[in-house]
XYZ file of C-alpha atoms in Angstrom:
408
model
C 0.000 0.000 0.000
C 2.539 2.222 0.733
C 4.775 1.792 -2.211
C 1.447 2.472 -4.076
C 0.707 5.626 -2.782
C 4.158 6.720 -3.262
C 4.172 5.578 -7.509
C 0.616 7.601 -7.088
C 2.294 10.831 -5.831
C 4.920 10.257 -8.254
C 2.403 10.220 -11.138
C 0.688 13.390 -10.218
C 3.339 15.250 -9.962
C 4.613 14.044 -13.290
C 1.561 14.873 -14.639
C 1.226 18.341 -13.338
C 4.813 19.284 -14.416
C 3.793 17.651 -17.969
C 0.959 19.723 -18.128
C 2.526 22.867 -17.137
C 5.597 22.184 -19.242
C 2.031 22.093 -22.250
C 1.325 25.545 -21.060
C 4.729 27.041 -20.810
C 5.335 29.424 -23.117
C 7.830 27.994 -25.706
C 9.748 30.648 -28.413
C 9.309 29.297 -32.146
C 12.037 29.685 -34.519
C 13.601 32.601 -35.448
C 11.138 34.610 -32.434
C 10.830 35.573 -28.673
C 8.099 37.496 -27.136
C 8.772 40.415 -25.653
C 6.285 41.553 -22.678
C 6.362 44.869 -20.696
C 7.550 43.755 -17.236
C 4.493 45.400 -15.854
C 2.059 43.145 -17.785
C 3.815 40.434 -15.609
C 3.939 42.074 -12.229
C 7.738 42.943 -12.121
C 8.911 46.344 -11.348
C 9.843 47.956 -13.892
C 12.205 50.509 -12.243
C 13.908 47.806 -10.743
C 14.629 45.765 -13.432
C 15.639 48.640 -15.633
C 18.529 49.693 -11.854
C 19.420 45.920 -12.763
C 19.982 45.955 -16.527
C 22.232 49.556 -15.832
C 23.829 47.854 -13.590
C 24.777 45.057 -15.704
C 26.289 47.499 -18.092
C 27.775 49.961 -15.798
C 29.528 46.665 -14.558
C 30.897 45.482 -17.838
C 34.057 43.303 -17.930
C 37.358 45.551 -18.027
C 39.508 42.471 -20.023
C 40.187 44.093 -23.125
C 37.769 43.513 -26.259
C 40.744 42.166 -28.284
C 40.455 38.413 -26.954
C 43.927 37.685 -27.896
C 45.315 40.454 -26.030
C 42.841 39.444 -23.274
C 44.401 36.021 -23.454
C 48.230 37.139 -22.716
C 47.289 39.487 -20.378
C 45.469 36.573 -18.350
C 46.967 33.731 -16.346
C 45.833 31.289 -19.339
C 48.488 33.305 -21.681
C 51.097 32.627 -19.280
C 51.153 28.747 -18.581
C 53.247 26.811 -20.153
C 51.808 25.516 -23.575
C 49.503 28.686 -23.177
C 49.291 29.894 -26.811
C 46.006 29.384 -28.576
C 45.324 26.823 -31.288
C 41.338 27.572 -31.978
C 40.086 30.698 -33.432
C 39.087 33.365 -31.116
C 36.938 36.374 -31.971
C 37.034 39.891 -30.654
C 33.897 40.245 -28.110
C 30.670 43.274 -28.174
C 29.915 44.924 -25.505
C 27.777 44.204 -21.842
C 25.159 41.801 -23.296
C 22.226 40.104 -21.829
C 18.825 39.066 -21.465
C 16.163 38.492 -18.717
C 13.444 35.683 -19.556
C 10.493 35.345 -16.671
C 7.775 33.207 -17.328
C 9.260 31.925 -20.767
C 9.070 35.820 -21.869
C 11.751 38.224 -22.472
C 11.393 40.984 -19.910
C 14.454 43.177 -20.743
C 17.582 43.181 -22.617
C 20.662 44.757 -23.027
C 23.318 45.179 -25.696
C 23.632 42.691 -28.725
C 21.332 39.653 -27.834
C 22.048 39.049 -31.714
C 25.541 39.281 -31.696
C 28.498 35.848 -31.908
C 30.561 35.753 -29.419
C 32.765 33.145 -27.900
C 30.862 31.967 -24.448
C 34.420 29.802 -23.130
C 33.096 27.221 -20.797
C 29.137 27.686 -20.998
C 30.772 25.174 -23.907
C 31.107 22.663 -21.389
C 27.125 22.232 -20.728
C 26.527 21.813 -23.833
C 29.510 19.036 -23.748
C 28.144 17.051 -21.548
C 24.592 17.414 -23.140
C 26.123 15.177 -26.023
C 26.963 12.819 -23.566
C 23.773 12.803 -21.813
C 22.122 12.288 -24.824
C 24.378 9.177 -25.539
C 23.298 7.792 -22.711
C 19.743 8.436 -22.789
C 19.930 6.690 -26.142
C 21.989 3.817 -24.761
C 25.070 4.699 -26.699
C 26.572 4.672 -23.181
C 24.983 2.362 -20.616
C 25.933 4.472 -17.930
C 27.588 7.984 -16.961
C 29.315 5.336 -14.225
C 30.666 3.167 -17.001
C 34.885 2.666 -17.676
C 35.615 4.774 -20.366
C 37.966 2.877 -21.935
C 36.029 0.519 -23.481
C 34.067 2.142 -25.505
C 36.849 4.151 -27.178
C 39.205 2.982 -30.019
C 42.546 3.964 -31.274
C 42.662 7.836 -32.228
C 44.009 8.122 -35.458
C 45.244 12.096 -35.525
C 45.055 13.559 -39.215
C 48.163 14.517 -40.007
C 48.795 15.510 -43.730
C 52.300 17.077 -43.026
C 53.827 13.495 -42.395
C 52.927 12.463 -45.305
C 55.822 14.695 -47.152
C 58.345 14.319 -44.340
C 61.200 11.228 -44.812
C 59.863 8.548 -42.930
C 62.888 8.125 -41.046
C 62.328 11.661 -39.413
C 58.878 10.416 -37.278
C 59.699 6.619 -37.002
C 59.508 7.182 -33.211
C 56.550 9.188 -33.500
C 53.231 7.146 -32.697
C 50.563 7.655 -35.518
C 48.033 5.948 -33.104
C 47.303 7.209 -29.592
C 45.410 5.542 -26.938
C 43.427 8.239 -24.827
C 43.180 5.596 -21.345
C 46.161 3.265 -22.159
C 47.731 3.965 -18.853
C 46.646 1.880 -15.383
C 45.205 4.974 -14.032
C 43.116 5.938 -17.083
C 41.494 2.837 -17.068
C 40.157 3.155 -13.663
C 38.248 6.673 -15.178
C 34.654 6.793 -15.393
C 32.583 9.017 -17.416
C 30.614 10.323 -14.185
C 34.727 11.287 -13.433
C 35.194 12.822 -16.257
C 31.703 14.737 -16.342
C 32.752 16.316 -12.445
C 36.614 16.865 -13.383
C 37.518 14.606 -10.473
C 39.288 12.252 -13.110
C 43.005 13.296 -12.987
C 43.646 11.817 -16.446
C 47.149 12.198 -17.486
C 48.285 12.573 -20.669
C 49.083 14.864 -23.436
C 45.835 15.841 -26.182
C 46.515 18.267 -29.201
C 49.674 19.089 -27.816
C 48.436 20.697 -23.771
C 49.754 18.177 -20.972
C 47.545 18.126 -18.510
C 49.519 19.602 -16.119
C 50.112 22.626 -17.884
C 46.394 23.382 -17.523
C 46.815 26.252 -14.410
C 49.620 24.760 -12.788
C 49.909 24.094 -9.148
C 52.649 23.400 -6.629
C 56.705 23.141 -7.236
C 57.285 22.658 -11.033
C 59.394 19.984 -10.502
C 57.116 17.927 -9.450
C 54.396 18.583 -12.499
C 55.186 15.859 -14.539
C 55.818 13.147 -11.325
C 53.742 13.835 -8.928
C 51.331 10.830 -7.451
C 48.297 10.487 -8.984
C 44.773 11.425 -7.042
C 42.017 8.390 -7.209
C 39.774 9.389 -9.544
C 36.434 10.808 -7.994
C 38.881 11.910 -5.337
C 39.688 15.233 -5.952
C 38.333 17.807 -8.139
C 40.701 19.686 -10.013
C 39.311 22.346 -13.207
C 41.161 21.478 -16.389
C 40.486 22.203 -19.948
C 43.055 19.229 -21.483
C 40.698 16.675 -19.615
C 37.604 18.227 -20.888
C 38.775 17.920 -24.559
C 39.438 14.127 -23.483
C 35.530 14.034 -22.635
C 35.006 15.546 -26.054
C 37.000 13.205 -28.119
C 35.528 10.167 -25.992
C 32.071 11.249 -26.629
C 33.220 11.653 -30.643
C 33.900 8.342 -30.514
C 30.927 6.917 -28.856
C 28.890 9.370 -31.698
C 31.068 8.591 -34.430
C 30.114 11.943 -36.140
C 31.028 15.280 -35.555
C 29.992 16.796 -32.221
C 27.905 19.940 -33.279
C 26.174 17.668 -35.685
C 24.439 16.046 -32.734
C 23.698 19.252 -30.911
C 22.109 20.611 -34.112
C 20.174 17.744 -35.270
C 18.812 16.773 -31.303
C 18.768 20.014 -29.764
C 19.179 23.381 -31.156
C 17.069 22.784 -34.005
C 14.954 21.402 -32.032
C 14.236 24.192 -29.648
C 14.291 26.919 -32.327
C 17.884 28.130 -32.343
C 19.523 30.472 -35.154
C 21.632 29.278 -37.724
C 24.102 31.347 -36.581
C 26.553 29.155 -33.393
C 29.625 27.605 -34.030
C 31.014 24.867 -32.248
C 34.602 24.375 -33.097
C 37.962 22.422 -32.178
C 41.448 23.264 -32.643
C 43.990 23.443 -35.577
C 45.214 20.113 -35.050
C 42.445 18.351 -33.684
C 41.605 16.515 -36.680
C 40.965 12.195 -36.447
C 40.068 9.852 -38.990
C 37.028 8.032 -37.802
C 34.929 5.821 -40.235
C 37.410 7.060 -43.350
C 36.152 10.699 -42.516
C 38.573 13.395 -41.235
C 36.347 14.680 -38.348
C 37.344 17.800 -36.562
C 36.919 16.985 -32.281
C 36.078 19.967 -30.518
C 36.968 21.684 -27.442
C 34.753 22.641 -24.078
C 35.732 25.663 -23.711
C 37.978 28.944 -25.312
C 40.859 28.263 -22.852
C 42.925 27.939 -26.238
C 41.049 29.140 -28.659
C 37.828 27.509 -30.209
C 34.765 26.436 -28.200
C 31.268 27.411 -28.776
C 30.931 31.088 -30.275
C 27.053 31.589 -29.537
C 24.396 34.611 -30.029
C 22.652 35.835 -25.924
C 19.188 34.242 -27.517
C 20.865 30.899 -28.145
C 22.729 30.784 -24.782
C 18.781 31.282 -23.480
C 16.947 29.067 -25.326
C 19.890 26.322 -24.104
C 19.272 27.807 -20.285
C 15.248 27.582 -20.923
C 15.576 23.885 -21.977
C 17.835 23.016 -18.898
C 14.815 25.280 -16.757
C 12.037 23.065 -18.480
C 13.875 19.835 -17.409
C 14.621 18.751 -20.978
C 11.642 19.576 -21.988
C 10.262 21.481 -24.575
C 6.681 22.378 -25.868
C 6.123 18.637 -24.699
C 8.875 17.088 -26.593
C 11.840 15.539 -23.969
C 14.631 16.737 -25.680
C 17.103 16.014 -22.878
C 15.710 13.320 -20.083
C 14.747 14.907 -17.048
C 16.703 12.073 -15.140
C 19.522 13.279 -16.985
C 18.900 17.183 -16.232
C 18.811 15.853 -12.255
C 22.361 14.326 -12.291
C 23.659 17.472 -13.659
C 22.407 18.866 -11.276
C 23.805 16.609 -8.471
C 26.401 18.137 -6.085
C 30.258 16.597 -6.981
C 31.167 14.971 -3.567
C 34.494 16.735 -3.811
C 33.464 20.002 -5.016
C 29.293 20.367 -3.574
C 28.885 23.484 -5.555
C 29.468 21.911 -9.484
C 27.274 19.391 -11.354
C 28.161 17.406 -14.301
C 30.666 19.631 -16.472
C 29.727 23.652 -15.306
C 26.014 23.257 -14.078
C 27.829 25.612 -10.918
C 25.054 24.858 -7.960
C 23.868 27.448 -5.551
C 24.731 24.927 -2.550
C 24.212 26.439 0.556
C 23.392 29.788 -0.951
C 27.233 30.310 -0.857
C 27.474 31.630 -4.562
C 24.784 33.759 -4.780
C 23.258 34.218 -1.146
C 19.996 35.886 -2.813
C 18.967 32.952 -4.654
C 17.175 30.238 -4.014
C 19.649 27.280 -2.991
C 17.724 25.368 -6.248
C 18.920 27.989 -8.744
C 22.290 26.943 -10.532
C 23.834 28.469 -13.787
C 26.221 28.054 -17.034
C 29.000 30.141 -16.271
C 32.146 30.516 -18.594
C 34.980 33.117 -18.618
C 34.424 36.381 -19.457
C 32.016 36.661 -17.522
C 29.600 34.526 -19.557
C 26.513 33.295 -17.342
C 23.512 31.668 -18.182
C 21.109 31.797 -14.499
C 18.592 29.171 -14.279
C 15.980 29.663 -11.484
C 13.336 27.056 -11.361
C 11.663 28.352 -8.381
C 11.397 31.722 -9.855
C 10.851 30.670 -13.579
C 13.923 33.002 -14.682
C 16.613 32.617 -16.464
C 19.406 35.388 -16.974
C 21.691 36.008 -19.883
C 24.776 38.386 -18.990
C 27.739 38.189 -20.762
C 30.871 40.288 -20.115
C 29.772 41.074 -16.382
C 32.408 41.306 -14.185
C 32.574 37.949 -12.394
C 32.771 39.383 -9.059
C 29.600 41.223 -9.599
C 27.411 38.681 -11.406
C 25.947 37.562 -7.605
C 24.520 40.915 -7.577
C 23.195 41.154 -10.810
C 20.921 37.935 -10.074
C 20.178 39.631 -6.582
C 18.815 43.153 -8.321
C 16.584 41.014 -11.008
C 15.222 38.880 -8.330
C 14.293 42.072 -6.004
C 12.360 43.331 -9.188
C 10.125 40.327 -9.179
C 6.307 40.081 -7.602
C 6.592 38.505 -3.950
C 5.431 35.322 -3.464
C-alpha cells in the first residue's frame, strides 16, 4: 500500500509538471516574445537599476580576446598559446526571460561571441544524450572501453622522410595507462578524473599549474572521484571520448537533437582546434573543445545561450517534446562529492546559498569566462543572460533582477 501511494504521488506530480511544461510558453524559430515587465507584475524601475547595472559593470579584459588572453593567467602557462580561433567580443550583453518571456535586454542579444566554458554544458549534453539513447549504458561506465585507437590527421607526415617520425606514434590511446582505465565518465563529467596525458599538444599539467614545477610531470596520482581539479586538457578528453561513442562530428548532434529542435539560429559555431583533426569511419572529423581556454569552443548569439538555459529550466523539456531526459537534467544537477557546488561539467550549484546568497539554494547556472553566465531559477521561472559582467559582480546582478520580481 505504501509503495502504491508513493508511484501515485509520483504520477501526479509528473503529470502536473507535464501539463505545465504544455502551457509554458515555448519561443518558435527565429522569435521571442517580448512583454512589458508590468504586464507580468515585475517592477519595472527595478529591473531597468538591474539591466544599468549590468552594463555599468561590464568586464574591463580588453575587447581584443587575444590580447585578453596574454594578459590573463591562461596566456602565461606553459603551452599557453592558442590553437582555436578566437573572436574579438561586443559589448555588456544580456537578457532576462520570466515566465518563458523576455522581460528586458541589453546590448547585442544578436551578436556571436565566444561563451568559453558555458561550452562545457553543452559538452556534456552530447553525452547525456548518448546515454539516454543507450550509446553509453551508464555515466558510471569505464571509459575505456568504448573508445578505439585515435588516429590524428596529419597531412604534413605524409611529405616528411619517414625516417624523421619513425619514433613518432601515428596511433594514440586516450586511457592506455593503469590509471586511465580506472576513469569513469561520471569522473570525467565532475573533473575529479586526474587523467594524465598529453591531447593536441596541452599536458595536462600545464592546464593552471599548481605546486613546485618539478614535481608537475611526477607527482602521485589522485584516485579518480577523489579530488576535483578544473582542467580544460581533460575536458577535450571528454570531447573526443564522446566523438567516438557518436562517431560523427559533435555539433552535428547538438544541431540535429537540440538546437534545431528548440528553435535556435543558424548562426553558433562549435569548433575544435587546428590540429584536432581524427580519422574516424574514413572521414577526417574535426573533435572539438569545451571551452575557449585555447582558442575555439562554442561562439554563440545571448538568444541561443537562453533558449539552451530555458531547456535546462524546463527539465529537458520542450513544448512537450523531452529533448534532454529529465533524469539526466537531475544528475547534472547533483552536487560533486568533492566540489558540492558543481554538477556534471559547469552546471555551478547554488549549494548552501554560498554563490549567490539571494537565490534560491535550487537555482544553478552556465558560467564561462568572461564573464559569460547563463542563471537558471526554477523556483522563480527566470533565467538570466549576462555576458561580459564582471565575475565578481554577477551575484549581484541575479540579486537586483530577483528584487524586481512580484513577492510570493
Amino acid at each position: 500500500m505504501k509503495i502504491l501511494k508513493i508511484s501515485l504521488v509520483f504520477f501526479f506530480v509528473s503529470l502536473a509538471f507535464y501539463s505545465y511544461s504544455q502551457s509554458a510558453y515555448f519561443p518558435p524559430t527565429g522569435d521571442w516574445e517580448q512583454k512589458n515587465p508590468t504586464d507580468l507584475k515585475v517592477d519595472a524601475k527595478k529591473l531597468q537599476s538591474a539591466i544599468d547595472f549590468a552594463i555599468i559593470e561590464e568586464s574591463d579584459g580588453d575587447k581584443n580576446m587575444k590580447i585578453a588572453h596574454y594578459q590573463s593567467a591562461f596566456g602565461r602557462e606553459p603551452f599557453g598559446f592558442p590553437v582555436g580561433p578566437i573572436k574579438d567580443r561586443g559589448e555588456a550583453t544580456g537578457l532576462i526571460v520570466y515566465k518563458g518571456y523576455i522581460i528586458g535586454k541589453w546590448g547585442d542579444p544578436y551578436r556571436v561571441d565566444l561563451t568559453f566554458s558555458v561550452a562545457k554544458s553543452i559538452l556534456s549534453t552530447t553525452v547525456g544524450l548518448a546515454v539516454d539513447q543507450g550509446l553509453i549504458k551508464s555515466e558510471k561506465d569505464l571509459v575505456y572501453p568504448y573508445v578505439g585507437p585515435i588516429i590524428p590527421y596529419d597531412p604534413q607526415k605524409a611529405m616528411m622522410n619517414k625516417s624523421d617520425h619513425l619514433m613518432e606514434e601515428d596511433v594514440f590511446d586516450l586511457f592506455g595507462t593503469p590509471h586511465n582505465r580506472k576513469i569513469t565518465w561520471e569522473h570525467l563529467l565532475r573533473q575529479t578524473s586526474d587523467w594524465e596525458g598529453t591531447l593536441w599538444g596541452k599536458p595536462d599539467w600545464a592546464d593552471r599549474p599548481q605546486g613546485n614545477s618539478v614535481d608537475w610531470l611526477t607527482r602521485e596520482r589522485y584516485e579518480p572521484g577523489t579530488v576535483y581539479k578544473y582542467n580544460d586538457t581533460r575536458v577535450n578528453v571528454l570531447a573526443l571520448a564522446a566523438l567516438n561513442v557518436w562517431r560523427k562530428p559533435l555539433p552535428q548532434v547538438l544541431r540535429e537533437q537540440v538546437m534545431d529542435k528548440i528553435g535556435a539560429s543558424p548562426t553558433w559555431r562549435w569548433t575544435g582546434y587546428e590540429n584536432s583533426y581524427i580519422v574516424l569511419d574514413g572521414q577526417i572529423i574535426q573533435s572539438v573543445s569545451g571551452g575557449s581556454h585555447w582558442g575555439g569552443g562554442m561562439f554563440i548569439s545571448a538568444y541561443d545561450q537562453a533558449r539552451f538555459g530555458y531547456l535546462t529550466l524546463r527539465k529537458g523539456n520542450w513544448n512537450g517534446q523531452q529533448i534532454i531526459s529529465e533524469e539526466w537534467i537531475k544528475k547534472s544537477r547533483t552536487p560533486t562529492p568533492v566540489q558540492t557546488n558543481y554538477g556534471f561539467m559547469n552546471y555551478f550549484l547554488n549549494t548552501d546559498k554560498k554563490e549567490i546568497p539571494a537565490a534560491p539554494e535550487s537555482a544553478f547556472f552556465h558560467l564561462g569566462a568572461g564573464t559569460n553566465m547563463v542563471y537558471v531559477d526554477e523556483e522563480n521561472d527566470l533565467v538570466i543572460v549576462a555576458r561580459w559582467i564582471k565575475n565578481d559582480q554577477k551575484a549581484e546582478l541575479v540579486r537586483l533582477v530577483l528584487e524586481s520580481l512580484p513577492k510570493r
